[in-house]
CSV table of N, CA and C in Angstrom, one decimal:
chain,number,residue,atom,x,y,z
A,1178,UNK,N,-3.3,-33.4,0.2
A,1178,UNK,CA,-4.3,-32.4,0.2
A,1178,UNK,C,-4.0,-31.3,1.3
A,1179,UNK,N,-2.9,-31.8,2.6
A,1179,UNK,CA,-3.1,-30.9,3.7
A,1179,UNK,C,-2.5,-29.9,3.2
A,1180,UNK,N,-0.8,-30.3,2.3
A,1180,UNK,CA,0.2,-29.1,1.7
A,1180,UNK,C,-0.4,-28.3,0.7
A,1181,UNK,N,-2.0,-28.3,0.3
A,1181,UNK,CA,-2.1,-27.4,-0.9
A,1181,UNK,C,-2.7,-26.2,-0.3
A,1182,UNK,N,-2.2,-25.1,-1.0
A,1182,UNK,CA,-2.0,-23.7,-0.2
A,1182,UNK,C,-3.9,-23.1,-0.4
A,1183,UNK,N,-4.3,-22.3,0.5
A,1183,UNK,CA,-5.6,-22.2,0.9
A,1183,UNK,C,-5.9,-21.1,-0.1
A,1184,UNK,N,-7.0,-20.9,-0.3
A,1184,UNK,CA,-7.5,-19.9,-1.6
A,1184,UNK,C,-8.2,-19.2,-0.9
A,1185,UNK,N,-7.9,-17.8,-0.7
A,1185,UNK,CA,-8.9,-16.8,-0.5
A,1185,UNK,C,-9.4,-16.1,-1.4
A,1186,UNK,N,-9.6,-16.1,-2.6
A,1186,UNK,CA,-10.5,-15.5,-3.2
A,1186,UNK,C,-11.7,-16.1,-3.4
A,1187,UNK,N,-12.9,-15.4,-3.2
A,1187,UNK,CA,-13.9,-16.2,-3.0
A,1187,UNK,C,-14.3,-16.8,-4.5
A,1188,UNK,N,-13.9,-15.8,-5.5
A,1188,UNK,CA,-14.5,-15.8,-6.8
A,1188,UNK,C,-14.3,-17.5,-7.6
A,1189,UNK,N,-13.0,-17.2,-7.3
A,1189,UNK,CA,-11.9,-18.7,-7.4
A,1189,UNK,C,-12.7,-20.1,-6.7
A,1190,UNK,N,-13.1,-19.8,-5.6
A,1190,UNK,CA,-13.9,-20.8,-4.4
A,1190,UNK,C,-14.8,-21.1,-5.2
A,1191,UNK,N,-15.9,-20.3,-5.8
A,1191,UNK,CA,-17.0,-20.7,-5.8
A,1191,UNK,C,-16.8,-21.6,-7.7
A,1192,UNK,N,-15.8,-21.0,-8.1
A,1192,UNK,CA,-16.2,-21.6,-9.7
A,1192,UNK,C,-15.1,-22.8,-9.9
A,1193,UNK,N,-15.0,-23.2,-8.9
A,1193,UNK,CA,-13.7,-24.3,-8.8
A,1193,UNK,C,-14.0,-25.7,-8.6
A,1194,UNK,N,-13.8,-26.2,-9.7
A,1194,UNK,CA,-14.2,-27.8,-9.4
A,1194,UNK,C,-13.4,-29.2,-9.5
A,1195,UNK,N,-13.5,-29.5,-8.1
A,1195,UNK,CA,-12.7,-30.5,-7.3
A,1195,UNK,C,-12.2,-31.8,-7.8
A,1196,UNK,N,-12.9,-31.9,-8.9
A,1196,UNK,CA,-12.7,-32.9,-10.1
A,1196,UNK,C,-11.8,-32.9,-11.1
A,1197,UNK,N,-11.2,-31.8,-11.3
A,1197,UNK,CA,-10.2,-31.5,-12.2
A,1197,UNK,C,-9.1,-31.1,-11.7
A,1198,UNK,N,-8.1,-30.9,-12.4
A,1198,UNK,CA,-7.1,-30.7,-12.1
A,1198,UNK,C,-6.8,-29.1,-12.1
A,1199,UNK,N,-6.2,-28.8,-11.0
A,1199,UNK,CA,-5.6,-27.1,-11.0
A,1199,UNK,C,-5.7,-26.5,-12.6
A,1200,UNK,N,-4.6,-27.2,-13.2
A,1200,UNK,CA,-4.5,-26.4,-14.3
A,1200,UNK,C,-5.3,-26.1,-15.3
A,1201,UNK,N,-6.6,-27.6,-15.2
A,1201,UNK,CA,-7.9,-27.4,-16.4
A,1201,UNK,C,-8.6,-26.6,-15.4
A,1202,UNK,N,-9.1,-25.9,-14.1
A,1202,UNK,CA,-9.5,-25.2,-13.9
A,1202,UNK,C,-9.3,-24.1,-13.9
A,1203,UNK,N,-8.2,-23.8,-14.1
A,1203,UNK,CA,-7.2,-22.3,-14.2
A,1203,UNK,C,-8.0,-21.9,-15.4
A,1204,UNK,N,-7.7,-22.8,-16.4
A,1204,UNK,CA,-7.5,-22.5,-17.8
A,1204,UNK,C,-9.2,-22.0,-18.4
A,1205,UNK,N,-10.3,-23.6,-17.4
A,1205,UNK,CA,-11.5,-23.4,-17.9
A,1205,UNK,C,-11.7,-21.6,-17.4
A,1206,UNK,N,-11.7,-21.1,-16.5
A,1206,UNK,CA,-11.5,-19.4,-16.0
A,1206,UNK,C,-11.0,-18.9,-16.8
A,1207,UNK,N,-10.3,-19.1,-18.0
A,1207,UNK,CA,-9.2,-18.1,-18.6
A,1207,UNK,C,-8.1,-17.5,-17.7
A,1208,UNK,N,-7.6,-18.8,-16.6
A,1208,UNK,CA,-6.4,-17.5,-16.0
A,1208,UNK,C,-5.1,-18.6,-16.0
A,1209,UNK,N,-4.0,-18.2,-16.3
A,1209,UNK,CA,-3.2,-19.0,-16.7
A,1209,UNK,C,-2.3,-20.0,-15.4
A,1210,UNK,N,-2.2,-21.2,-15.7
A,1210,UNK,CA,-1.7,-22.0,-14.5
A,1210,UNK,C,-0.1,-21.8,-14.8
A,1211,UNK,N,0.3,-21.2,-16.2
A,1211,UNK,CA,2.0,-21.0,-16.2
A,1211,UNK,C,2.4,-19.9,-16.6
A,1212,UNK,N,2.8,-18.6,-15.8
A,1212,UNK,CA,2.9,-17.5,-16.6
A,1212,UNK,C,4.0,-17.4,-17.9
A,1213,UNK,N,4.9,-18.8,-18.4
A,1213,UNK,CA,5.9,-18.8,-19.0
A,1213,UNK,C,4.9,-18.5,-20.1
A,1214,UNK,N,3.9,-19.8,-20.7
A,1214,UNK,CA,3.1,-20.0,-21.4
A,1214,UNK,C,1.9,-19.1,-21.7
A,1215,UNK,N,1.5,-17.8,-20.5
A,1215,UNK,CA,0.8,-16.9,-21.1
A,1215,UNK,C,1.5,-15.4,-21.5
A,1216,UNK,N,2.5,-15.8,-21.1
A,1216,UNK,CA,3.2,-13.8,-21.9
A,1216,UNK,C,4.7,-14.8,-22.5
A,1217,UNK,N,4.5,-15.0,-24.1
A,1217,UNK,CA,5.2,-15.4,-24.7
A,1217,UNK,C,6.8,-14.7,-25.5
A,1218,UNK,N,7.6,-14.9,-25.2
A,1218,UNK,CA,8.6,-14.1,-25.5
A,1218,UNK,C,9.4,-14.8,-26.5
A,1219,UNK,N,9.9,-13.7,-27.7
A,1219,UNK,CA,9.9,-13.9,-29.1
A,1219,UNK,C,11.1,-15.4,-28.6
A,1220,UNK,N,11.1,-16.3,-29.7
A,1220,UNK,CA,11.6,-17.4,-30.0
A,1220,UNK,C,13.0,-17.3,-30.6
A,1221,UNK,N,14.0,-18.0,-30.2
A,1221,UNK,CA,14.9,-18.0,-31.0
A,1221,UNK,C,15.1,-19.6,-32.5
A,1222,UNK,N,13.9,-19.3,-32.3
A,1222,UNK,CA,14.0,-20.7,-33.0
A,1222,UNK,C,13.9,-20.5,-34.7
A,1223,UNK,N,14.3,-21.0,-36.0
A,1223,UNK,CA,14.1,-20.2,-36.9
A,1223,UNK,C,12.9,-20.5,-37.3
A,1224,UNK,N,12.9,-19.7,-38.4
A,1224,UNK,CA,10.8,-19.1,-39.2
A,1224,UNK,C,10.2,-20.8,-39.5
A,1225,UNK,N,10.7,-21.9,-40.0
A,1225,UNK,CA,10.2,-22.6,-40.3
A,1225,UNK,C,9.4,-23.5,-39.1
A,1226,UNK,N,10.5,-23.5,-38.0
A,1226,UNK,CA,10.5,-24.1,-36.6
A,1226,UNK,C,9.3,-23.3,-35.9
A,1227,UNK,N,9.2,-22.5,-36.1
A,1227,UNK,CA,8.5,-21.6,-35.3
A,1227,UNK,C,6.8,-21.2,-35.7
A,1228,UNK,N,6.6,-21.5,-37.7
A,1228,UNK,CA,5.3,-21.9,-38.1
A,1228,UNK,C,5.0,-23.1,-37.5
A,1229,UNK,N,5.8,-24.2,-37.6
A,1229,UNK,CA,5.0,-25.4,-36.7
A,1229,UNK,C,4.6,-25.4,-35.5
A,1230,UNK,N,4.6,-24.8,-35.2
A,1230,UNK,CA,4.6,-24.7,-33.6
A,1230,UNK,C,2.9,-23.7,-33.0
A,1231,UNK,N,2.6,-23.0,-34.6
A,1231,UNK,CA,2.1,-21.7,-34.1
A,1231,UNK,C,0.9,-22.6,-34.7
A,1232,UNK,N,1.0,-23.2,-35.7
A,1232,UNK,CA,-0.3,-24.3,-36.2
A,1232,UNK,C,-0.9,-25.3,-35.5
A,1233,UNK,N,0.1,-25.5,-33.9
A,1233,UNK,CA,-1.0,-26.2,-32.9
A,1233,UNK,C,-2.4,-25.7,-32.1
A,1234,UNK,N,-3.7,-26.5,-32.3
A,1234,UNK,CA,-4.3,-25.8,-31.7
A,1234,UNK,C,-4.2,-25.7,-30.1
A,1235,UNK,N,-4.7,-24.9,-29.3
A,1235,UNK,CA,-5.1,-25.2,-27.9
A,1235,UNK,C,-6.6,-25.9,-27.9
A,1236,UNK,N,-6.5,-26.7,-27.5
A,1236,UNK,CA,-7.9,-27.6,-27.4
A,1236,UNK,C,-8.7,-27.1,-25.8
A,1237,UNK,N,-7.6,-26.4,-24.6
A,1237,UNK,CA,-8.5,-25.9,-24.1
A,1237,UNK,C,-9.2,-24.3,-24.0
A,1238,UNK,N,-10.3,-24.1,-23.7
A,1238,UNK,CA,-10.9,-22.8,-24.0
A,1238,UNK,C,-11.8,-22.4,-22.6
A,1239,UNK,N,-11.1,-21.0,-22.7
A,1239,UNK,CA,-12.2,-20.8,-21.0
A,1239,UNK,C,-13.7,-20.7,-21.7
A,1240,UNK,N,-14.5,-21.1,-20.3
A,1240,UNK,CA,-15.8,-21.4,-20.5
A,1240,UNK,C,-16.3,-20.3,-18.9
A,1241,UNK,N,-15.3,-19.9,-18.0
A,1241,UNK,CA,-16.0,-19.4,-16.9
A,1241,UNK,C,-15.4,-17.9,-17.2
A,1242,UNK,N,-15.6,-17.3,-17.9
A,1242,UNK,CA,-14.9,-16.2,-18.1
A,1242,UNK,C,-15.3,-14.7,-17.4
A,1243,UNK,N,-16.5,-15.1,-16.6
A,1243,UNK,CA,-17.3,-14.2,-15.2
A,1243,UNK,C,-16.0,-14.6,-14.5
A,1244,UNK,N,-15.2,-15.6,-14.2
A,1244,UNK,CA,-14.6,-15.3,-12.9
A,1244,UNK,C,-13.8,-14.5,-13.1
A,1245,UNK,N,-13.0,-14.4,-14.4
A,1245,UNK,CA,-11.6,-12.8,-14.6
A,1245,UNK,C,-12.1,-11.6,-14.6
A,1246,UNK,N,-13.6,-11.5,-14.9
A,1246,UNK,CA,-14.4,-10.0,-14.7
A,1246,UNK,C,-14.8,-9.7,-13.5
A,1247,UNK,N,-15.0,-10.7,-12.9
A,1247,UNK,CA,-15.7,-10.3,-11.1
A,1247,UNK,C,-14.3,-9.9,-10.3
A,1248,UNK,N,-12.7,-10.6,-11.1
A,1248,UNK,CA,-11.7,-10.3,-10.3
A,1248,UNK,C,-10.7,-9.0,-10.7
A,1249,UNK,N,-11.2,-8.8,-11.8
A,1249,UNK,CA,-10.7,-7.6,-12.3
A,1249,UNK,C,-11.9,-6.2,-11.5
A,1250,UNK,N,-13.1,-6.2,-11.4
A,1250,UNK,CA,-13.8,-5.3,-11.4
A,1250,UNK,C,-13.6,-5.4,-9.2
A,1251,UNK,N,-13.3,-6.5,-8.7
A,1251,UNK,CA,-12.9,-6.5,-7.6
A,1251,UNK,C,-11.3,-6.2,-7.1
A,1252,UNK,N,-10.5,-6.4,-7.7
A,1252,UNK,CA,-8.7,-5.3,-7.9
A,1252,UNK,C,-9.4,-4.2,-7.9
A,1253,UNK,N,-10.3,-3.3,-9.1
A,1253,UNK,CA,-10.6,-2.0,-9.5
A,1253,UNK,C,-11.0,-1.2,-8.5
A,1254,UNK,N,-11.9,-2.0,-7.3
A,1254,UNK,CA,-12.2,-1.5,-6.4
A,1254,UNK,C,-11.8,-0.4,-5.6
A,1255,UNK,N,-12.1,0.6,-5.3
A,1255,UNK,CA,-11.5,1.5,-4.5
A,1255,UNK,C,-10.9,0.7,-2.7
A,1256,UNK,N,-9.5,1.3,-2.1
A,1256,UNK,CA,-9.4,0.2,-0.6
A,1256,UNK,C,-9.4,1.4,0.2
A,1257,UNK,N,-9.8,1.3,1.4
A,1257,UNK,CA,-9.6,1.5,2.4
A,1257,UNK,C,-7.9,2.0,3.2
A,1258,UNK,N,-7.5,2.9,3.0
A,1258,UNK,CA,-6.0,3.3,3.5
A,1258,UNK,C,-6.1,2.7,5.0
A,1259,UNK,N,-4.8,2.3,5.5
A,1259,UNK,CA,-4.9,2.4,7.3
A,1259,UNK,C,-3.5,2.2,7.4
A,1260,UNK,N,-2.6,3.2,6.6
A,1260,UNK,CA,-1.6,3.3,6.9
A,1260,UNK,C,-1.1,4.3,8.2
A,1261,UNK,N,-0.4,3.7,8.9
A,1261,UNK,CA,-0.2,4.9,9.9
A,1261,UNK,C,1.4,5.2,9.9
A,1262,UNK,N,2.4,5.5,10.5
A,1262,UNK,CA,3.5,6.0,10.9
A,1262,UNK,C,3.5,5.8,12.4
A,1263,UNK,N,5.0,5.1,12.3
A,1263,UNK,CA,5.6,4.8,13.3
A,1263,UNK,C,5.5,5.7,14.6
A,1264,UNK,N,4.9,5.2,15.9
A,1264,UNK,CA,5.0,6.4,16.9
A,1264,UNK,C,6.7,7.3,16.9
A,1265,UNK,N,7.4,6.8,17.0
A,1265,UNK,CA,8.8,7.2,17.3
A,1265,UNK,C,8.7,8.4,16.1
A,1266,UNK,N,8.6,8.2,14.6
A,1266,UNK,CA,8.3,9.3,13.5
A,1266,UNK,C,7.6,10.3,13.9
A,1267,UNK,N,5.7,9.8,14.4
A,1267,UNK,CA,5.0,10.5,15.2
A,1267,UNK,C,5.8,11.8,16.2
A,1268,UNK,N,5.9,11.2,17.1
A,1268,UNK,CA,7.0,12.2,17.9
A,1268,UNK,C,7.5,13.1,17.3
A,1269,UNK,N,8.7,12.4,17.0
A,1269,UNK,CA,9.7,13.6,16.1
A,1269,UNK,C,9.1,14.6,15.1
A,1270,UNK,N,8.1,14.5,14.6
A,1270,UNK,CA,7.6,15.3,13.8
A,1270,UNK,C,6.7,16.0,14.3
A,1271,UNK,N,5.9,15.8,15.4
A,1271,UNK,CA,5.1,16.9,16.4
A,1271,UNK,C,6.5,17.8,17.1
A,1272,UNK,N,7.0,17.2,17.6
A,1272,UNK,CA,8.5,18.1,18.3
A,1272,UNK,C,9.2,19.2,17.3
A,1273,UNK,N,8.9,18.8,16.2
A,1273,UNK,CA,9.3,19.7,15.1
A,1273,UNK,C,8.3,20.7,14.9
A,1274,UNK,N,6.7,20.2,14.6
A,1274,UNK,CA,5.9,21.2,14.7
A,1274,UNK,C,5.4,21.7,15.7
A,1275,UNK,N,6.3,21.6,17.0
A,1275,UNK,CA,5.4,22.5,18.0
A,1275,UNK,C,6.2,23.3,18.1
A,1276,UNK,N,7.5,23.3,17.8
A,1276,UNK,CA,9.0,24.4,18.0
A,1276,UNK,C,9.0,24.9,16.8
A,1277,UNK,N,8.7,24.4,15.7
A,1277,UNK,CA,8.9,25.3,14.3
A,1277,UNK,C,7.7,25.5,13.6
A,1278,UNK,N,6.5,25.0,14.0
A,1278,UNK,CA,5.4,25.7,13.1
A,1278,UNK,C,5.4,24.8,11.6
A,1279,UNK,N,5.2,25.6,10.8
A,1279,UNK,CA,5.6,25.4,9.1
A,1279,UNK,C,6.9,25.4,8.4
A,1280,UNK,N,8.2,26.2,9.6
A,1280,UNK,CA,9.5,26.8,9.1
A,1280,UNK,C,10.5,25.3,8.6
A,1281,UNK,N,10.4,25.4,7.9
A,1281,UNK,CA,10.6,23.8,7.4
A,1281,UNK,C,12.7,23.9,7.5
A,1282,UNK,N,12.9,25.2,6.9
A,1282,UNK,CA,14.4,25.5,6.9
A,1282,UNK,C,15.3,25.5,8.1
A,1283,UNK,N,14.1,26.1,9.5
A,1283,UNK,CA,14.5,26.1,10.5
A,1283,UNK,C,15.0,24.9,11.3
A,1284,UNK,N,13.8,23.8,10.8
A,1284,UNK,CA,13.9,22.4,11.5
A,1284,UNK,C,15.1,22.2,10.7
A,1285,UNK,N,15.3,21.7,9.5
A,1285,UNK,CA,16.9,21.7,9.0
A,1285,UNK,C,17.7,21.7,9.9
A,1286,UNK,N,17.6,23.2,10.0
A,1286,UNK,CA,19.0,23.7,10.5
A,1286,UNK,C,19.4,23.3,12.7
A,1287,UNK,N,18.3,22.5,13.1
A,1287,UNK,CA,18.1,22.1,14.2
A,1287,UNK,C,19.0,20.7,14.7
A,1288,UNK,N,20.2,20.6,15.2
A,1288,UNK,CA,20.8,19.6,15.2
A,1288,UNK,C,20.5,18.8,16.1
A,1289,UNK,N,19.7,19.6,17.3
A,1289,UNK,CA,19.2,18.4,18.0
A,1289,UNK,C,18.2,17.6,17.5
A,1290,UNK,N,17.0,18.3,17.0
A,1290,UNK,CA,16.1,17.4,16.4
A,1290,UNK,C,16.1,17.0,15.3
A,1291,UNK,N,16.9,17.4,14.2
A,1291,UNK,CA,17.3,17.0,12.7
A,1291,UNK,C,18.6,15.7,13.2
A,1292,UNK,N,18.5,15.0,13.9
A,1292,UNK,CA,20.0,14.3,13.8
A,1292,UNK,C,19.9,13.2,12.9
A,1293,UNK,N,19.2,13.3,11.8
A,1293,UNK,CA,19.4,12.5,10.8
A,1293,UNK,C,19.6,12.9,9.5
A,1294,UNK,N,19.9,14.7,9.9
A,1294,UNK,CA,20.4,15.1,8.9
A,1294,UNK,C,19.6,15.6,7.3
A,1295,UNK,N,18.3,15.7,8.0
A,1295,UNK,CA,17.4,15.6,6.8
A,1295,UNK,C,17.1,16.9,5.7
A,1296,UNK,N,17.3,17.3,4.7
A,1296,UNK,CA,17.3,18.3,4.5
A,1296,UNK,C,15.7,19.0,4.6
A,1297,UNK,N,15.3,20.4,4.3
A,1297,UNK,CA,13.9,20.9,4.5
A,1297,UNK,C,13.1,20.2,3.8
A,1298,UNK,N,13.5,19.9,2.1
A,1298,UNK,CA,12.3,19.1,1.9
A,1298,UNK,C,11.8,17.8,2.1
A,1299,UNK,N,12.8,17.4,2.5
A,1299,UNK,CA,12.7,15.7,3.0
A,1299,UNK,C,11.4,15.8,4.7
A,1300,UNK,N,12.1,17.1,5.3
A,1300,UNK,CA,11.3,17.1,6.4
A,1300,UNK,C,9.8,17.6,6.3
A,1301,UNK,N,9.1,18.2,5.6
A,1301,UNK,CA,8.2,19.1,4.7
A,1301,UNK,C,7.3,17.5,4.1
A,1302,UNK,N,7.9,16.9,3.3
A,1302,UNK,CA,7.5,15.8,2.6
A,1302,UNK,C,6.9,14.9,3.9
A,1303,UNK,N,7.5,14.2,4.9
A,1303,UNK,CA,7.4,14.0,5.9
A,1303,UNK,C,6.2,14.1,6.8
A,1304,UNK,N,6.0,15.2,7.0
A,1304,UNK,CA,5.3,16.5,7.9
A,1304,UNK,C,4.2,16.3,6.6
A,1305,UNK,N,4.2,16.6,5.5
A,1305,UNK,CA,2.6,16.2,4.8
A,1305,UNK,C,2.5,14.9,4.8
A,1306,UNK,N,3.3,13.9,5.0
A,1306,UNK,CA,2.7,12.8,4.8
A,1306,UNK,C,1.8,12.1,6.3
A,1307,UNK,N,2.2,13.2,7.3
A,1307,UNK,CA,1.7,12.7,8.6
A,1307,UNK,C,0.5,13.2,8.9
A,1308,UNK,N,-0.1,14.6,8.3
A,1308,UNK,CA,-0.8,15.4,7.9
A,1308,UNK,C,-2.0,14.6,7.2
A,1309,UNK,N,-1.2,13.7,6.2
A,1309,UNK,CA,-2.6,12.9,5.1
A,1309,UNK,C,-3.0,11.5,5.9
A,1310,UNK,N,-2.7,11.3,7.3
A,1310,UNK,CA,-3.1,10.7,8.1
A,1310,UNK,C,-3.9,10.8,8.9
A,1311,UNK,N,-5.4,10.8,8.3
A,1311,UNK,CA,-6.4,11.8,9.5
A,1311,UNK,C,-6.5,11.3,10.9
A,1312,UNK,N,-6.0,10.1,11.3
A,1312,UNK,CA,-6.5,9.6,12.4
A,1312,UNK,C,-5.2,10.0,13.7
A,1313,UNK,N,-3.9,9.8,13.1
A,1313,UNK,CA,-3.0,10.3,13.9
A,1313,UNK,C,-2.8,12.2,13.8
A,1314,UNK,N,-3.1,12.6,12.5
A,1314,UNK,CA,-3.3,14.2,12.7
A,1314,UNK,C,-4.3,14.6,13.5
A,1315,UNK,N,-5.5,13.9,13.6
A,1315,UNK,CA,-6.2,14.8,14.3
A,1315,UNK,C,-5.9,14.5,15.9
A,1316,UNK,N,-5.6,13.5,16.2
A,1316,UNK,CA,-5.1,13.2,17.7
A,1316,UNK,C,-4.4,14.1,17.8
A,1317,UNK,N,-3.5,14.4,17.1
A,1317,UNK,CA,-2.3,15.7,17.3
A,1317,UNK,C,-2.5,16.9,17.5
A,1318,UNK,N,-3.7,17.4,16.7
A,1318,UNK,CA,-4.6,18.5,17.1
A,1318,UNK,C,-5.5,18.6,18.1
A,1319,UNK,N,-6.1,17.1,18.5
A,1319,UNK,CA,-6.9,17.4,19.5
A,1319,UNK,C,-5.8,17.5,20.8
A,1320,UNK,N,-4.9,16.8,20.6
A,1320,UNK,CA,-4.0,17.4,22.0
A,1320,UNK,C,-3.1,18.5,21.8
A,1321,UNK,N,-3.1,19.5,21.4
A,1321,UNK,CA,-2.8,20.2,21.1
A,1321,UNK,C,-3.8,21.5,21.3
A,1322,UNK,N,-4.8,21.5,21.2
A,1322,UNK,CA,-5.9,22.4,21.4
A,1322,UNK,C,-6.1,21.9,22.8
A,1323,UNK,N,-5.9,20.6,23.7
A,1323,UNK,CA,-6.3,21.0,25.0
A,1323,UNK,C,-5.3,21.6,25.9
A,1324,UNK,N,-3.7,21.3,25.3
A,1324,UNK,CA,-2.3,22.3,25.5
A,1324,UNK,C,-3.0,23.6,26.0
A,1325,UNK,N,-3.5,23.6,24.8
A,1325,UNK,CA,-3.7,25.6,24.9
A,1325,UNK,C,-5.1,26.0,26.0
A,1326,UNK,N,-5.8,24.8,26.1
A,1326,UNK,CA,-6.6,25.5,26.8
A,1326,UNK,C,-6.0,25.8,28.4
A,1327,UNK,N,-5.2,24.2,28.5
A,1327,UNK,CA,-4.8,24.2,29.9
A,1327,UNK,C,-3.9,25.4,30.1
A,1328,UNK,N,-3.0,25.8,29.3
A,1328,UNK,CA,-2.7,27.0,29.3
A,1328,UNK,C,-3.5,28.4,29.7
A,1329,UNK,N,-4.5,28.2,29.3
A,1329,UNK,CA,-5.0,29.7,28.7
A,1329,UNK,C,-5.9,29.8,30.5
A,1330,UNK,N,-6.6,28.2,31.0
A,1330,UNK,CA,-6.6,28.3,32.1
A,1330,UNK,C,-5.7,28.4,33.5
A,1331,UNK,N,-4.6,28.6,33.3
A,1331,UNK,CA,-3.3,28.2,34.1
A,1331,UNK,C,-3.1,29.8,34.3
A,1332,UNK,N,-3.4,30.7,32.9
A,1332,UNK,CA,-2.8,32.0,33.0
A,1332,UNK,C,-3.8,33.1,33.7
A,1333,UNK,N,-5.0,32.6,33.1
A,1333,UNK,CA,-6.2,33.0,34.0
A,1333,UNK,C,-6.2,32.9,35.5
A,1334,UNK,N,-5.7,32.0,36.0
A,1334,UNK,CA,-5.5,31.4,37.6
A,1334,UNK,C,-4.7,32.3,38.2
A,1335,UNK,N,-3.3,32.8,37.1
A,1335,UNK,CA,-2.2,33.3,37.6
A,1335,UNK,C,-2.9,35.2,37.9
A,1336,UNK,N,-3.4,35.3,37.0
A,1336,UNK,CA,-4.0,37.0,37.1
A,1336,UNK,C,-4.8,37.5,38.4
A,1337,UNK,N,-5.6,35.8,38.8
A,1337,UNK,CA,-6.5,36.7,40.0
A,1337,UNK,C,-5.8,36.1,40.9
């Protein structure tokens, strides 16, 4: 009992009964305990061999068949993204957009900061994908707009 692997689906937990065996449980759900036996691939066996075979009944039949709809309509679900990018990527790709802006050709042609040789769209593709990350883009903006203010007060300082 200790080696048998833990089930986190709840749907599974709750319609699962301890008295049977795995595979009459699988089956009473309608979800298959052998994928050989539920996606069947044509037979090489000949036509006669192959009627006998097809005249067995299955004697078992799902009876829980809420649990494949509660797990299909829970897959369906919309998830939650929280993918982020590597700080070290992070970097390199603010370094790129604080010296080149949008010039996507420019960064190309930049051997110190391109040293991986990337061409513009590779770097472009990149740069939106960091972009469709609101939590590290906007950090990037918010330090970025206080750049400029410390700036803008730095120059102010310098005038009077």
């Amino acid at each position: 009992m200790n080696r048998r692997p833990k089930v986190t689906c709840e749907h599974l937990k709750d319609a699962w009964d301890k008295r049977k065996a795995p595979k009459q449980n699988l089956i009473e759900m309608g979800l298959s305990a052998d994928p050989n036996e539920a996606v069947k691939l044509p037979s090489n066996l000949p036509l006669l061999m192959r009627s006998e075979q097809a005249t067995k009944p299955n004697p078992l039949v799902p009876n829980k068949k809420s649990v494949v709809e509660k797990m299909e309509t829970d897959a369906k679900a919309p998830r939650v993204k929280n993918f982020q990018l590597p700080k070290t990527q992070v970097l390199e790709l603010t370094k790129f957009m604080d010296k080149y802006g949008e010039d996507y050709k420019s960064m190309a042609k930049d051997r110190k900061l391109n040293y991986m040789q990337q061409t513009w769209k590779q770097i472009r593709q990149r740069i939106n994908r960091f972009k469709s990350i609101p939590e590290q883009y906007n950090e990037y903006l918010m330090r970025k707009e206080e750049e400029k203010k410390q700036s803008e007060l730095s120059s102010g300082t310098q005038d009077n």
